[in-house]
mmCIF file of C-alpha atoms in Angstrom:
data_model
loop_
_atom_site.group_PDB
_atom_site.id
_atom_site.type_symbol
_atom_site.label_atom_id
_atom_site.label_comp_id
_atom_site.label_asym_id
_atom_site.label_seq_id
_atom_site.Cartn_x
_atom_site.Cartn_y
_atom_site.Cartn_z
ATOM 1 C CA MET A 1 -96.066 -36.067 13.265
ATOM 2 C CA SER A 2 -98.327 -33.940 16.139
ATOM 3 C CA ARG A 3 -95.525 -35.057 19.141
ATOM 4 C CA GLU A 4 -93.397 -32.131 18.967
ATOM 5 C CA GLY A 5 -89.613 -32.457 20.193
ATOM 6 C CA LEU A 6 -89.076 -35.795 18.859
ATOM 7 C CA VAL A 7 -87.394 -35.494 16.152
ATOM 8 C CA LEU A 8 -88.421 -36.644 12.288
ATOM 9 C CA GLN A 9 -85.838 -39.276 10.714
ATOM 10 C CA SER A 10 -87.253 -39.296 7.454
ATOM 11 C CA LEU A 11 -90.066 -38.164 5.415
ATOM 12 C CA TYR A 12 -91.393 -40.188 1.480
ATOM 13 C CA LEU A 13 -94.052 -38.059 -0.476
ATOM 14 C CA LYS A 14 -94.982 -39.862 -3.518
ATOM 15 C CA LEU A 15 -97.414 -36.760 -5.017
ATOM 16 C CA GLY A 16 -99.759 -37.215 -7.825
ATOM 17 C CA ARG A 17 -102.307 -34.806 -9.632
ATOM 18 C CA ARG A 18 -104.777 -33.489 -7.212
ATOM 19 C CA CYS A 19 -101.560 -33.300 -4.200
ATOM 20 C CA SER A 20 -101.466 -29.451 -4.416
ATOM 21 C CA TYR A 21 -97.961 -26.797 -3.116
ATOM 22 C CA ASP A 22 -99.896 -25.737 -0.349
ATOM 23 C CA ASP A 23 -100.430 -29.891 0.611
ATOM 24 C CA ILE A 24 -96.660 -29.774 -0.048
ATOM 25 C CA ALA A 25 -95.453 -26.792 1.664
ATOM 26 C CA ILE A 26 -98.093 -27.888 5.274
ATOM 27 C CA TRP A 27 -96.569 -30.756 5.186
ATOM 28 C CA PHE A 28 -93.122 -30.082 4.695
ATOM 29 C CA GLY A 29 -93.536 -27.401 7.369
ATOM 30 C CA ILE A 30 -94.197 -29.805 9.644
ATOM 31 C CA ALA A 31 -91.475 -31.993 9.205
ATOM 32 C CA VAL A 32 -89.270 -28.658 8.814
ATOM 33 C CA LYS A 33 -90.589 -28.140 12.845
ATOM 34 C CA ARG A 34 -89.518 -31.887 13.762
ATOM 35 C CA GLY A 35 -85.921 -31.521 12.765
ATOM 36 C CA LEU A 36 -86.262 -34.000 9.644
ATOM 37 C CA MET A 37 -82.912 -34.688 8.235
ATOM 38 C CA GLU A 38 -84.348 -37.357 5.135
ATOM 39 C CA LEU A 39 -86.631 -36.138 2.807
ATOM 40 C CA LYS A 40 -87.830 -38.339 0.092
ATOM 41 C CA LEU A 41 -90.101 -36.458 -2.592
ATOM 42 C CA GLU A 42 -91.222 -37.588 -5.762
ATOM 43 C CA TYR A 43 -94.142 -36.793 -8.337
ATOM 44 C CA ASP A 44 -96.857 -38.166 -10.333
ATOM 45 C CA GLY A 45 -95.249 -39.320 -13.884
ATOM 46 C CA CYS A 46 -98.481 -37.795 -15.341
ATOM 47 C CA LEU A 47 -98.224 -34.340 -13.675
ATOM 48 C CA ASP A 48 -96.957 -31.058 -15.947
ATOM 49 C CA PRO A 49 -92.962 -30.920 -14.014
ATOM 50 C CA ARG A 50 -93.534 -27.003 -14.568
ATOM 51 C CA HIS A 51 -96.323 -26.954 -12.003
ATOM 52 C CA SER A 52 -94.175 -29.792 -9.866
ATOM 53 C CA PHE A 53 -92.351 -26.078 -7.689
ATOM 54 C CA LEU A 54 -90.752 -27.444 -4.754
ATOM 55 C CA PRO A 55 -91.451 -25.480 -1.120
ATOM 56 C CA LYS A 56 -89.512 -22.671 -0.818
ATOM 57 C CA ASN A 57 -88.134 -23.433 2.800
ATOM 58 C CA LEU A 58 -86.704 -27.021 1.267
ATOM 59 C CA TYR A 59 -83.688 -24.837 0.154
ATOM 60 C CA THR A 60 -83.104 -23.207 3.771
ATOM 61 C CA CYS A 61 -83.631 -26.402 6.298
ATOM 62 C CA ASP A 62 -80.555 -26.686 8.376
ATOM 63 C CA THR A 63 -81.353 -30.448 9.444
ATOM 64 C CA LEU A 64 -81.427 -32.083 6.318
ATOM 65 C CA VAL A 65 -78.577 -34.493 5.551
ATOM 66 C CA VAL A 66 -79.940 -36.628 2.678
ATOM 67 C CA LEU A 67 -82.530 -35.120 -0.341
ATOM 68 C CA LYS A 68 -83.329 -37.249 -2.868
ATOM 69 C CA LEU A 69 -86.148 -36.002 -5.424
ATOM 70 C CA LYS A 70 -87.524 -37.203 -8.655
ATOM 71 C CA LYS A 71 -89.457 -35.250 -11.635
ATOM 72 C CA GLY A 72 -90.001 -32.807 -10.302
ATOM 73 C CA TYR A 73 -88.998 -29.119 -11.044
ATOM 74 C CA LEU A 74 -86.009 -27.181 -9.311
ATOM 75 C CA ASP A 75 -86.702 -23.832 -9.460
ATOM 76 C CA VAL A 76 -83.877 -22.283 -6.574
ATOM 77 C CA PRO A 77 -84.606 -18.745 -5.255
ATOM 78 C CA ASP A 78 -81.710 -16.825 -4.274
ATOM 79 C CA LEU A 79 -81.590 -17.522 -0.607
ATOM 80 C CA VAL A 80 -80.244 -21.389 -0.704
ATOM 81 C CA CYS A 81 -78.358 -23.027 2.640
ATOM 82 C CA LEU A 82 -78.715 -26.517 3.384
ATOM 83 C CA ARG A 83 -75.606 -26.391 5.676
ATOM 84 C CA SER A 84 -76.405 -30.359 6.696
ATOM 85 C CA LEU A 85 -76.751 -31.771 3.352
ATOM 86 C CA LYS A 86 -74.729 -34.591 2.812
ATOM 87 C CA THR A 87 -75.978 -36.918 0.042
ATOM 88 C CA LEU A 88 -78.544 -35.323 -2.924
ATOM 89 C CA SER A 89 -80.224 -37.261 -5.629
ATOM 90 C CA LEU A 90 -81.661 -35.004 -8.722
ATOM 91 C CA LYS A 91 -83.814 -37.690 -10.847
ATOM 92 C CA SER A 92 -85.457 -36.521 -13.811
ATOM 93 C CA MET A 93 -86.217 -32.830 -12.629
ATOM 94 C CA ILE A 94 -86.467 -30.289 -14.672
ATOM 95 C CA TYR A 95 -84.076 -27.005 -14.617
ATOM 96 C CA SER A 96 -85.676 -24.175 -14.478
ATOM 97 C CA ASN A 97 -83.203 -22.297 -15.810
ATOM 98 C CA ALA A 98 -78.862 -22.758 -16.185
ATOM 99 C CA SER A 99 -77.873 -21.339 -12.962
ATOM 100 C CA SER A 100 -80.096 -23.666 -10.881
ATOM 101 C CA LEU A 101 -77.267 -25.869 -9.774
ATOM 102 C CA LEU A 102 -74.972 -22.581 -9.906
ATOM 103 C CA ARG A 103 -77.488 -21.481 -7.502
ATOM 104 C CA LEU A 104 -77.290 -24.474 -5.683
ATOM 105 C CA LEU A 105 -74.357 -26.775 -4.908
ATOM 106 C CA PRO A 106 -72.015 -23.852 -3.320
ATOM 107 C CA ASN A 107 -74.310 -23.350 -0.677
ATOM 108 C CA CYS A 108 -74.655 -27.071 0.194
ATOM 109 C CA PRO A 109 -71.041 -26.445 1.851
ATOM 110 C CA VAL A 110 -70.628 -30.615 3.256
ATOM 111 C CA LEU A 111 -72.257 -32.505 0.607
ATOM 112 C CA GLU A 112 -70.455 -35.691 -0.141
ATOM 113 C CA ASP A 113 -72.222 -37.596 -2.816
ATOM 114 C CA LEU A 114 -73.990 -36.247 -5.618
ATOM 115 C CA PHE A 115 -75.904 -38.103 -8.262
ATOM 116 C CA ILE A 116 -77.588 -36.672 -10.933
ATOM 117 C CA GLN A 117 -79.744 -38.611 -13.662
ATOM 118 C CA GLN A 118 -81.774 -37.440 -16.705
ATOM 119 C CA CYS A 119 -80.168 -34.069 -16.942
ATOM 120 C CA TYR A 120 -82.510 -31.790 -19.048
ATOM 121 C CA ILE A 121 -83.786 -28.337 -18.745
ATOM 122 C CA HIS A 122 -86.670 -26.632 -20.457
ATOM 123 C CA SER A 123 -85.723 -22.893 -22.815
ATOM 124 C CA CYS A 124 -82.328 -23.695 -22.387
ATOM 125 C CA ALA A 125 -78.645 -25.278 -22.115
ATOM 126 C CA LEU A 126 -77.149 -26.776 -18.353
ATOM 127 C CA SER A 127 -73.834 -26.594 -17.832
ATOM 128 C CA PHE A 128 -71.842 -28.639 -15.046
ATOM 129 C CA LYS A 129 -69.608 -25.897 -12.662
ATOM 130 C CA ILE A 130 -69.067 -28.371 -9.553
ATOM 131 C CA ILE A 131 -66.293 -26.488 -6.903
ATOM 132 C CA LEU A 132 -67.375 -28.549 -3.911
ATOM 133 C CA PRO A 133 -63.972 -29.522 -1.501
ATOM 134 C CA SER A 134 -66.399 -32.190 0.519
ATOM 135 C CA LEU A 135 -67.456 -34.320 -2.703
ATOM 136 C CA LYS A 136 -66.908 -37.556 -1.982
ATOM 137 C CA LYS A 137 -68.778 -39.471 -5.066
ATOM 138 C CA LEU A 138 -70.077 -38.184 -8.681
ATOM 139 C CA SER A 139 -72.519 -39.379 -10.652
ATOM 140 C CA PHE A 140 -73.743 -38.168 -14.266
ATOM 141 C CA VAL A 141 -76.772 -40.988 -15.845
ATOM 142 C CA PRO A 142 -78.272 -38.590 -18.493
ATOM 143 C CA LYS A 143 -80.911 -40.439 -20.124
ATOM 144 C CA ARG A 144 -82.813 -39.547 -23.440
ATOM 145 C CA LYS A 145 -86.259 -38.536 -23.713
ATOM 146 C CA LYS A 146 -89.425 -40.264 -22.309
ATOM 147 C CA ARG A 147 -92.428 -40.124 -22.863
ATOM 148 C CA TRP A 148 -93.053 -38.173 -19.395
ATOM 149 C CA TYR A 149 -91.366 -35.577 -21.522
ATOM 150 C CA SER A 150 -94.214 -35.104 -24.450
ATOM 151 C CA MET A 151 -95.828 -31.926 -22.890
ATOM 152 C CA ILE A 152 -92.628 -30.393 -23.610
ATOM 153 C CA ASP A 153 -91.461 -28.853 -26.155
ATOM 154 C CA PRO A 154 -88.533 -30.616 -27.485
ATOM 155 C CA SER A 155 -87.053 -27.025 -29.325
ATOM 156 C CA LYS A 156 -86.469 -26.398 -25.606
ATOM 157 C CA THR A 157 -85.579 -29.238 -24.159
ATOM 158 C CA SER A 158 -81.477 -30.608 -24.291
ATOM 159 C CA SER A 159 -79.779 -33.231 -22.211
ATOM 160 C CA GLY A 160 -77.112 -34.448 -22.001
ATOM 161 C CA ILE A 161 -73.660 -32.291 -20.319
ATOM 162 C CA THR A 162 -71.986 -29.309 -21.612
ATOM 163 C CA GLY A 163 -69.018 -27.595 -20.515
ATOM 164 C CA LEU A 164 -67.692 -29.612 -17.166
ATOM 165 C CA VAL A 165 -65.926 -28.010 -14.895
ATOM 166 C CA LEU A 166 -65.106 -30.106 -11.867
ATOM 167 C CA ASP A 167 -63.343 -28.595 -8.449
ATOM 168 C CA ALA A 168 -63.566 -31.610 -5.675
ATOM 169 C CA PRO A 169 -59.812 -32.466 -4.382
ATOM 170 C CA SER A 170 -61.475 -35.270 -2.380
ATOM 171 C CA LEU A 171 -63.365 -36.590 -4.621
ATOM 172 C CA LYS A 172 -62.860 -40.485 -4.752
ATOM 173 C CA TYR A 173 -66.064 -42.290 -6.976
ATOM 174 C CA LEU A 174 -66.428 -40.672 -10.464
ATOM 175 C CA HIS A 175 -69.141 -42.447 -12.807
ATOM 176 C CA ILE A 176 -70.050 -40.270 -15.859
ATOM 177 C CA VAL A 177 -72.359 -41.492 -18.162
ATOM 178 C CA ASP A 178 -73.809 -39.471 -21.508
ATOM 179 C CA ARG A 179 -74.390 -41.235 -24.895
ATOM 180 C CA SER A 180 -76.066 -38.032 -26.408
ATOM 181 C CA GLY A 181 -73.242 -35.962 -28.350
ATOM 182 C CA GLY A 182 -72.892 -32.902 -26.177
ATOM 183 C CA PHE A 183 -70.810 -33.928 -23.807
ATOM 184 C CA SER A 184 -67.753 -31.492 -23.486
ATOM 185 C CA VAL A 185 -65.562 -30.843 -20.955
ATOM 186 C CA SER A 186 -64.028 -26.964 -20.025
ATOM 187 C CA GLU A 187 -62.463 -27.443 -17.359
ATOM 188 C CA ILE A 188 -60.990 -30.484 -14.942
ATOM 189 C CA ILE A 189 -59.165 -28.121 -11.285
ATOM 190 C CA ASN A 190 -58.471 -30.485 -9.231
ATOM 191 C CA ILE A 191 -59.748 -34.392 -9.121
ATOM 192 C CA ASN A 192 -56.168 -36.272 -8.092
ATOM 193 C CA ALA A 193 -57.042 -38.180 -5.245
ATOM 194 C CA VAL A 194 -60.385 -40.237 -7.466
ATOM 195 C CA VAL A 195 -59.601 -43.533 -7.661
ATOM 196 C CA LYS A 196 -62.211 -45.635 -9.435
ATOM 197 C CA ALA A 197 -63.813 -43.671 -12.270
ATOM 198 C CA THR A 198 -66.391 -44.976 -14.613
ATOM 199 C CA ILE A 199 -66.619 -42.702 -17.993
ATOM 200 C CA GLU A 200 -68.903 -43.412 -20.589
ATOM 201 C CA VAL A 201 -68.825 -40.384 -23.175
ATOM 202 C CA ILE A 202 -68.754 -39.312 -26.878
ATOM 203 C CA LEU A 203 -66.097 -37.080 -26.898
ATOM 204 C CA SER A 204 -62.876 -36.629 -29.549
ATOM 205 C CA GLN A 205 -59.943 -35.593 -27.655
ATOM 206 C CA PRO A 206 -60.718 -37.435 -23.950
ATOM 207 C CA GLU A 207 -56.957 -35.802 -22.557
ATOM 208 C CA LYS A 208 -58.385 -33.063 -20.686
ATOM 209 C CA LEU A 209 -60.448 -35.322 -18.896
ATOM 210 C CA LEU A 210 -58.492 -38.874 -18.106
ATOM 211 C CA HIS A 211 -54.814 -36.278 -17.456
ATOM 212 C CA SER A 212 -56.642 -35.405 -14.615
ATOM 213 C CA LEU A 213 -56.788 -39.277 -13.617
ATOM 214 C CA VAL A 214 -53.637 -39.461 -11.485
ATOM 215 C CA SER A 215 -54.400 -41.826 -8.731
ATOM 216 C CA VAL A 216 -57.234 -43.664 -10.231
ATOM 217 C CA GLU A 217 -57.285 -47.783 -9.264
ATOM 218 C CA HIS A 218 -59.804 -48.564 -11.063
ATOM 219 C CA ILE A 219 -60.894 -47.521 -14.533
ATOM 220 C CA ARG A 220 -63.698 -47.979 -17.409
ATOM 221 C CA LEU A 221 -63.861 -46.565 -20.146
ATOM 222 C CA CYS A 222 -66.314 -45.977 -23.227
ATOM 223 C CA LEU A 223 -65.222 -43.173 -25.621
ATOM 224 C CA SER A 224 -67.164 -42.849 -29.032
ATOM 225 C CA ALA A 225 -66.718 -46.724 -30.310
ATOM 226 C CA THR A 226 -63.335 -47.890 -27.826
ATOM 227 C CA GLU A 227 -63.707 -49.586 -24.394
ATOM 228 C CA VAL A 228 -60.782 -49.159 -22.152
ATOM 229 C CA ASN A 229 -60.185 -51.427 -19.126
ATOM 230 C CA LEU A 230 -57.315 -50.709 -16.877
ATOM 231 C CA LEU A 231 -56.606 -51.891 -13.321
ATOM 232 C CA VAL A 232 -54.013 -50.754 -11.847
ATOM 233 C CA SER A 233 -52.361 -52.607 -8.715
#
C-alpha cells in the first residue's frame, strides 16, 4: 500500500480484540489517500460493540463507492458526506442514537442499494426515514437478539422497524422482513416505481403500505399469519 498514485480498489479489514481505534485510523487513512473505492469492515463478535468506533474520516471519503460494515458501532458525526457512495450494507450494527441514520442517509446523494440487517440500538428506539431519490434497492432484514448482544442491557435495546417513512421514487426492489411485532408505517410518500416486493411483517393494517405499490409486478406478502402470492403479467 506504499505505492502512491495507484488507486486502491478494495480493502477488507476483520478486526479482533487487540486491534485499537488508532490501528484502524492508520489503515484507513492510507487507503483514503489511495482513492479507496470499496471498504468492508467487520469487527470480532466477541468485541464490545460500544468500543467498535469507526474512523471519523470514513464519513467524508469522496471516493468510496461501496461500504459494508458488520458488528460495529455507528456514531455518525455532524460532518458527513459520502458523495460517491452507491452501495451501503449495515449488518449487526449498534446505533449510537435514533438520529444516526437520519444524519447519514441524506448525505449519500447517489446511493442506490441500501441493506440493513439486525437493526439494534442501545438506549433508544430507532425509526427509519428514507428520503433518497437515487435509491433503487432497499432491504430490511432485522433479527432477534443473539448472544453477541448479551453485554447490552436488554431493557435498553430494541429491534425492528418503527415509524417507517419512505420516499424513494426510483426504488425498484423492496424487501422488508420484521417479525418483532413492532413494525409500523408512518408515511409512504412515493414508491410508485417498485416492480418486485417481498414483505414479511406483523402489521394489522397494511393498507398504507400496499396501496403504494401501484407498479408492482411480483409480490410476496406475509402479514401476521396470512401469506399471499400475487403475480401480475
